[in-house]
């Protein structure tokens, strides 16, 4: 699996946007970029995924650099419920998801 | 919203005992997975299952582990003779088609405590 690098932890104020970075300099042309999150004491939860173009859904936006060597997950208005560990994962074809250590996001009220 | 359900939510067992963890994936999904997470550690892949057979397994998934889909709805993980180090949260997951087609749905997990 291609490797991703994320900060261990980040903090953000409630009701402000959050930008979670992910570096994946060894990404291959067919790797998809997936983001999952894990709230305390829960199973992982899908957030968003993309290949080359920026993506938006009801939970978040995914901004992918033009060279695809990095991406940013954007939570437009953080709430306390968004406090979780966020995982950036590269997947090729039908390979399994391989979780790293992720970024622990703390939301400050 | 469809969901993956897992039972039991918590099981305590003695070392050496057999344990079966049960999962009901989303009804029209075709690919199934088991992951585990030891307290404070990463979520680790155990096994994937498609078309009634194992499609991939990790080094963790040794001869003590087995999976089956006995009745077309349940998906079970069996640990034949539990060890202390099997204590973990076990997550079941399912997806409709190949994993790059979208969202992998995870259950809430089964906590296994081996004494």
Short mmCIF file of N, CA, C and O in Angstrom, two decimals, chain A residues 27 55 59 61 63-64 69 88:
data_model
loop_
_atom_site.label_atom_id
_atom_site.label_comp_id
_atom_site.label_asym_id
_atom_site.label_seq_id
_atom_site.Cartn_x
_atom_site.Cartn_y
_atom_site.Cartn_z
N UNK A 27 2.06 8.27 -4.37
CA UNK A 27 0.78 7.82 -4.92
C UNK A 27 0.94 7.39 -6.38
O UNK A 27 1.70 8.01 -7.15
N UNK A 55 -13.84 16.88 -4.55
CA UNK A 55 -15.11 16.21 -4.31
C UNK A 55 -15.81 16.89 -3.14
O UNK A 55 -15.15 17.32 -2.18
N UNK A 59 -20.89 15.68 4.15
CA UNK A 59 -20.04 15.69 5.34
C UNK A 59 -18.85 16.62 5.20
O UNK A 59 -18.44 17.26 6.18
N UNK A 61 -15.50 18.25 2.19
CA UNK A 61 -14.94 18.43 0.86
C UNK A 61 -13.54 17.85 0.84
O UNK A 61 -12.85 17.84 1.87
N UNK A 63 -10.05 18.26 -1.24
CA UNK A 63 -9.27 19.02 -2.21
C UNK A 63 -8.01 18.23 -2.51
O UNK A 63 -7.24 17.90 -1.61
N UNK A 64 -7.82 17.92 -3.79
CA UNK A 64 -6.68 17.10 -4.22
C UNK A 64 -5.74 17.98 -5.02
O UNK A 64 -6.16 18.66 -5.97
N UNK A 69 0.02 14.60 -5.03
CA UNK A 69 0.93 14.18 -3.97
C UNK A 69 0.44 14.61 -2.59
O UNK A 69 1.06 14.29 -1.56
N UNK A 88 -6.49 9.15 6.39
CA UNK A 88 -6.32 9.33 4.95
C UNK A 88 -5.69 8.04 4.42
O UNK A 88 -4.64 7.62 4.90
#
